[in-house]
Short mmCIF file of C-alpha atoms in Angstrom, two decimals:
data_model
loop_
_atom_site.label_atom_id
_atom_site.label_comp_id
_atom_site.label_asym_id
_atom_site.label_seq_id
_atom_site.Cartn_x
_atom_site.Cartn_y
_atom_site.Cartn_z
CA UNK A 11 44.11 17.45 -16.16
CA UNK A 12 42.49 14.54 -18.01
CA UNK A 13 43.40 10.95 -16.56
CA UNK A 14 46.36 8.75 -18.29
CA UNK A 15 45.09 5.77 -20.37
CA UNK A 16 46.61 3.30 -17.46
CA UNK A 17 44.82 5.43 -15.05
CA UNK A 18 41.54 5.22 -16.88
CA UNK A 19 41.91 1.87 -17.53
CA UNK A 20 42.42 0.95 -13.85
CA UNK A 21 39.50 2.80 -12.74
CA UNK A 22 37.30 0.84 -15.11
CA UNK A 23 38.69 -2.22 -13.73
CA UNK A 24 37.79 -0.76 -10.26
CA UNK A 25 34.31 -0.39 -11.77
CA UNK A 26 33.76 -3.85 -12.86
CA UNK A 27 34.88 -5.63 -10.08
CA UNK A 28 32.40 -3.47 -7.47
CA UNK A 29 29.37 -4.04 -9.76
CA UNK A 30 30.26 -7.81 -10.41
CA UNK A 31 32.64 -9.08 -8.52
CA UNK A 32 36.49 -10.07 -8.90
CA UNK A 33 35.75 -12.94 -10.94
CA UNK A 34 34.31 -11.21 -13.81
CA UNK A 35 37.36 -8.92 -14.42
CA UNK A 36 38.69 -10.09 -17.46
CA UNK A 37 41.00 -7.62 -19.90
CA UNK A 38 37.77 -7.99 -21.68
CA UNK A 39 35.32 -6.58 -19.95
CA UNK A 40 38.14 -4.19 -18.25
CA UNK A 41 38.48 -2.76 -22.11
CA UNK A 42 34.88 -1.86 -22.75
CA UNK A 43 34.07 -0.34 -19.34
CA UNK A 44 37.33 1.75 -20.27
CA UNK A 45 36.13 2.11 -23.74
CA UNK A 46 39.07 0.57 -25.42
CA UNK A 47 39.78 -2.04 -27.96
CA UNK A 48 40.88 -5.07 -25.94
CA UNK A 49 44.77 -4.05 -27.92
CA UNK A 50 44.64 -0.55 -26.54
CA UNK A 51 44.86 -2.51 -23.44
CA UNK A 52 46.90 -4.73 -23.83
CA UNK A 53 49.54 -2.20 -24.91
CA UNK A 54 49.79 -1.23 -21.13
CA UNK A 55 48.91 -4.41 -19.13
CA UNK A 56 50.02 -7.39 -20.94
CA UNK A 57 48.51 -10.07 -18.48
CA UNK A 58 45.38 -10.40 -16.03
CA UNK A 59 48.41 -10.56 -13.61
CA UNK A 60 49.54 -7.05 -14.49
CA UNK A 61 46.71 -5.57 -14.13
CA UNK A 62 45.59 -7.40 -10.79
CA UNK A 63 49.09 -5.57 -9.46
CA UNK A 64 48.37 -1.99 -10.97
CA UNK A 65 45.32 -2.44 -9.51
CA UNK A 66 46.57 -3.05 -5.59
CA UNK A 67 48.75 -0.23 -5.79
CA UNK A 68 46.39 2.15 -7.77
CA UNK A 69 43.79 1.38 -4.81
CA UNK A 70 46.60 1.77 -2.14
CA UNK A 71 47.97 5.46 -3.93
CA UNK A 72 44.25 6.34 -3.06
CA UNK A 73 44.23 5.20 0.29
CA UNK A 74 47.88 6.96 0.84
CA UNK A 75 46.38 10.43 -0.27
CA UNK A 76 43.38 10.68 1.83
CA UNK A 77 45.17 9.61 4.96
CA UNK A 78 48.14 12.50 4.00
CA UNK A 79 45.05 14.80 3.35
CA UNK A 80 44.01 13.73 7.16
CA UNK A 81 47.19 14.18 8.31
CA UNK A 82 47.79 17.78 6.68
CA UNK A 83 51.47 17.56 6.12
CA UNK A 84 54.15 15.20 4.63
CA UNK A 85 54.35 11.64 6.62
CA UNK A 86 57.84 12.20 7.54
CA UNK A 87 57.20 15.32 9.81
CA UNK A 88 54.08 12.88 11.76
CA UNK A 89 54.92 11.31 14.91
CA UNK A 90 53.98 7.51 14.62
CA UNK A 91 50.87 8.43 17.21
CA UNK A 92 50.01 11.02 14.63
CA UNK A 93 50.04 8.94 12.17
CA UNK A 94 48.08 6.05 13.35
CA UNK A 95 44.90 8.96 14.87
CA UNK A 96 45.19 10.34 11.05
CA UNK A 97 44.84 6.46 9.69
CA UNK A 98 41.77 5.77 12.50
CA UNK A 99 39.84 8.79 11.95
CA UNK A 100 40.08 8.26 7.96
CA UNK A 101 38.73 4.64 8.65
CA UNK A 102 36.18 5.27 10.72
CA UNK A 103 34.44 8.05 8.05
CA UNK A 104 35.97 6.11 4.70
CA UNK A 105 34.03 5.17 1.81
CA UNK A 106 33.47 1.23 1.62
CA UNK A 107 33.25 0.03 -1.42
CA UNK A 108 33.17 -3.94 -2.64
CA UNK A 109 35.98 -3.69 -4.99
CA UNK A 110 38.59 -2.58 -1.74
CA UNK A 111 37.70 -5.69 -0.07
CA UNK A 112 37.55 -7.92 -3.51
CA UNK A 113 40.85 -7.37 -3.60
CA UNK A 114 42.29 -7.15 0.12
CA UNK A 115 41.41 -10.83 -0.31
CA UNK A 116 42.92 -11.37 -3.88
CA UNK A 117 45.98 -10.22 -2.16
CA UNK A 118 46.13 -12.91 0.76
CA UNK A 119 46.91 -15.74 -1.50
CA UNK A 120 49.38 -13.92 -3.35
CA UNK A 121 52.60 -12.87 -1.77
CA UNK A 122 53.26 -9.51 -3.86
CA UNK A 123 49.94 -8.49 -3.38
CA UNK A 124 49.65 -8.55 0.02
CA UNK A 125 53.31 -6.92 0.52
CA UNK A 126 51.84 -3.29 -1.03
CA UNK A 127 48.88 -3.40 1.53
CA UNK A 128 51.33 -4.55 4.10
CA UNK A 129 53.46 -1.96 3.30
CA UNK A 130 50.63 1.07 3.50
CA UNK A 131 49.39 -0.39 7.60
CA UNK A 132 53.35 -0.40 8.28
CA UNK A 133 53.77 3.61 7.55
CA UNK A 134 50.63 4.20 8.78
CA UNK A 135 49.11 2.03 11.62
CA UNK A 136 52.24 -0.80 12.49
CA UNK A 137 51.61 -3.80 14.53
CA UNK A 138 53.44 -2.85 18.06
CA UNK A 139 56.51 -4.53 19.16
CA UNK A 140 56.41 -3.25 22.54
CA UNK A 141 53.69 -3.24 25.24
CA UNK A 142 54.01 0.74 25.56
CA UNK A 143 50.17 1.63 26.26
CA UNK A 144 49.90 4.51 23.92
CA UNK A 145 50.72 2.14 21.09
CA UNK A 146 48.48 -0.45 22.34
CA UNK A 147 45.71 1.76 22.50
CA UNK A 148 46.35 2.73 18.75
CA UNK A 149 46.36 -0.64 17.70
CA UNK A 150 43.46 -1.30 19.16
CA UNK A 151 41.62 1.49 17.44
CA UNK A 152 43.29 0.26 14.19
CA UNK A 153 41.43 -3.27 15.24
CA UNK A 154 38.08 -1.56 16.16
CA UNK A 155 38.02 0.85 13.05
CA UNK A 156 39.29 -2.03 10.88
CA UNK A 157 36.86 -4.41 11.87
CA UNK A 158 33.87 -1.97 11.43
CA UNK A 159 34.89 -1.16 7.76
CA UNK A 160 34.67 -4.34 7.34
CA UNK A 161 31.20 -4.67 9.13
CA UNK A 162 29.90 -2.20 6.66
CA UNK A 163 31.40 -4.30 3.65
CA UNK A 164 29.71 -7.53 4.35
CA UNK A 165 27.00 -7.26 7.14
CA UNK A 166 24.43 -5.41 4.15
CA UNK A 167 23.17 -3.89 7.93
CA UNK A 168 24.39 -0.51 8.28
CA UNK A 169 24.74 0.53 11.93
CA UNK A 170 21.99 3.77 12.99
CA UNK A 171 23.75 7.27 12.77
CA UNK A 172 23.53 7.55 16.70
CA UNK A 173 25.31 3.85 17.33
CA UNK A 174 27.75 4.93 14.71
CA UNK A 175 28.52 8.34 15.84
CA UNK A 176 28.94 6.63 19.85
CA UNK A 177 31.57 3.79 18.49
CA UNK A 178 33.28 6.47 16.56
CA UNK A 179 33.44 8.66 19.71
CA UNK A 180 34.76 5.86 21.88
CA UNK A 181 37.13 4.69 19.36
CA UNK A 182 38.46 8.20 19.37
CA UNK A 183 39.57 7.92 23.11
CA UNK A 184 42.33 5.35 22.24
CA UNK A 185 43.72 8.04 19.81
CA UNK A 186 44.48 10.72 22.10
CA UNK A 187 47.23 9.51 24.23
CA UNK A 188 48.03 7.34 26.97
CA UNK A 189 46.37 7.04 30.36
CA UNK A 190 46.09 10.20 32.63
CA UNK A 191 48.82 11.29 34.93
CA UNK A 192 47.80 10.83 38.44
CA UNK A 193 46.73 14.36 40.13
CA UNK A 194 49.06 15.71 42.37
CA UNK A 195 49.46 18.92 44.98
CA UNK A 196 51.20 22.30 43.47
CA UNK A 197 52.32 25.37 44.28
CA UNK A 198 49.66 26.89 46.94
CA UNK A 199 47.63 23.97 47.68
CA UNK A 200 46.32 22.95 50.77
CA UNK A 201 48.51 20.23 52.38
CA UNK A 202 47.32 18.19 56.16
CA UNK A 203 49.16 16.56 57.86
CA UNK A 204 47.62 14.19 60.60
CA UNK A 205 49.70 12.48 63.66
CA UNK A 206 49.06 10.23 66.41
CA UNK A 207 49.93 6.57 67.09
CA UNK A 208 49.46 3.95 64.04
CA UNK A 209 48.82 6.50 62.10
CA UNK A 210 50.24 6.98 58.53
CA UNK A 211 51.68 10.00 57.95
CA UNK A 212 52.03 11.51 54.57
CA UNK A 213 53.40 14.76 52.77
CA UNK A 214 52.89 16.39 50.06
CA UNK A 215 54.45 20.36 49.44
CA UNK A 216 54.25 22.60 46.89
CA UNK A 217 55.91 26.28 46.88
CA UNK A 218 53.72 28.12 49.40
CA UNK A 219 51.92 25.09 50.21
CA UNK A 220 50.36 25.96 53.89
CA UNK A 221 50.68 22.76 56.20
CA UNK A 222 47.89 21.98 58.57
CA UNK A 223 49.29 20.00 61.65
CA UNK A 224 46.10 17.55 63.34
CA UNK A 225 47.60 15.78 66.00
CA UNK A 226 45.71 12.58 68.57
CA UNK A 227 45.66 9.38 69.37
CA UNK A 228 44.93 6.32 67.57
CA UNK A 229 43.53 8.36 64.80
#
């Protein structure tokens, strides 16, 4: 299916700015890198304004379908710990490109802007209000994987395929759940028991669990 006008338009505008910056996305030079007379743009984005906002949410619909490609199936049938492992791994192997973080910081100093990124993180990877440890763990991943897309955006120093394939790997650990369940005695397991004076005695049975009795002094 061939792209909409808008749609067209918008990626051209996504073109500019990664080449040259924010600052040199006019309607302008937005129109010729669409191919279009500066009216055939206008007709859909009346303002610099209007097209900074299609923008943001053009940029976020593409962020929202490869993280419900991740996922495999539609948000609302994800557990929130689904949701946020989906969001890491996407992160941690997503394209970086200038024009994403031109305008993550266009949208800090302008309250609708920011609301439509603030809106994606809450579906996908929320700030915790709780100190439950599998949701800590997640945001924490969210922090590492966050912090080294934006490593690759700015450093200009990318990372060597066996550093970035270890952080990726320990980031991934915080993704699977919450701490391990302490290992206890089942069904046909050897239990002892040992006796004597000041000696603590403890039990542990199972179903069939044989008991050896060690009994002394002092022990």
């Amino acid at each position: 299916m061939r792209p909409s006008s808008r749609t067209l338009i918008l990626d051209a505008a996504v073109r500019v700015t990664d080449r040259q910056g924010i600052t040199a996305l006019t309607l302008e030079a937005t129109a010729e890198e669409a191919g279009l007379t500066k009216g055939g743009l206008l007709y859909h984005f009346r303002t610099r304004e209007d097209l900074l906002l299609a923008i943001q949410r053009h940029l976020v619909q593409g962020w929202e379908e490869r993280l419900l490609a991740e996922l495999g199936r539609p948000w609302t049938q994800a557990s929130p710990t689904e949701r946020g492992a989906a969001y890491v791994r996407v992160m941690m192997r997503g394209e970086v490109r200038h024009a994403d973080l031109a305008f993550m910081v266009e949208a800090e100093s302008n309250p609708d802007l920011a609301q439509i990124w603030n809106e994606l993180m809450e579906r996908w990877a929320p700030t915790p209000q709780s100190p439950d440890p599998q949701g800590l763990d997640l945001f924490l991943a969210r922090l590492a994987v966050d912090g080294l897309w934006l490593f690759n955006a700015t450093s200009g120093n990318a990372l060597p395929e066996e550093v970035a394939r270890a952080l990726r790997a320990r980031v991934a650990e915080l993704t699977v759940g919450g701490p391990q369940a302490p290992e206890t005695k089942g069904a046909n397991s050897p239990v002892t028991v040992t006796e004597g004076a000041n000696t603590p005695v403890t039990e542990t049975e199972g179903e069939n669990t044989p008991v050896t009795e060690t009994k002394g002094e002092n022990r």
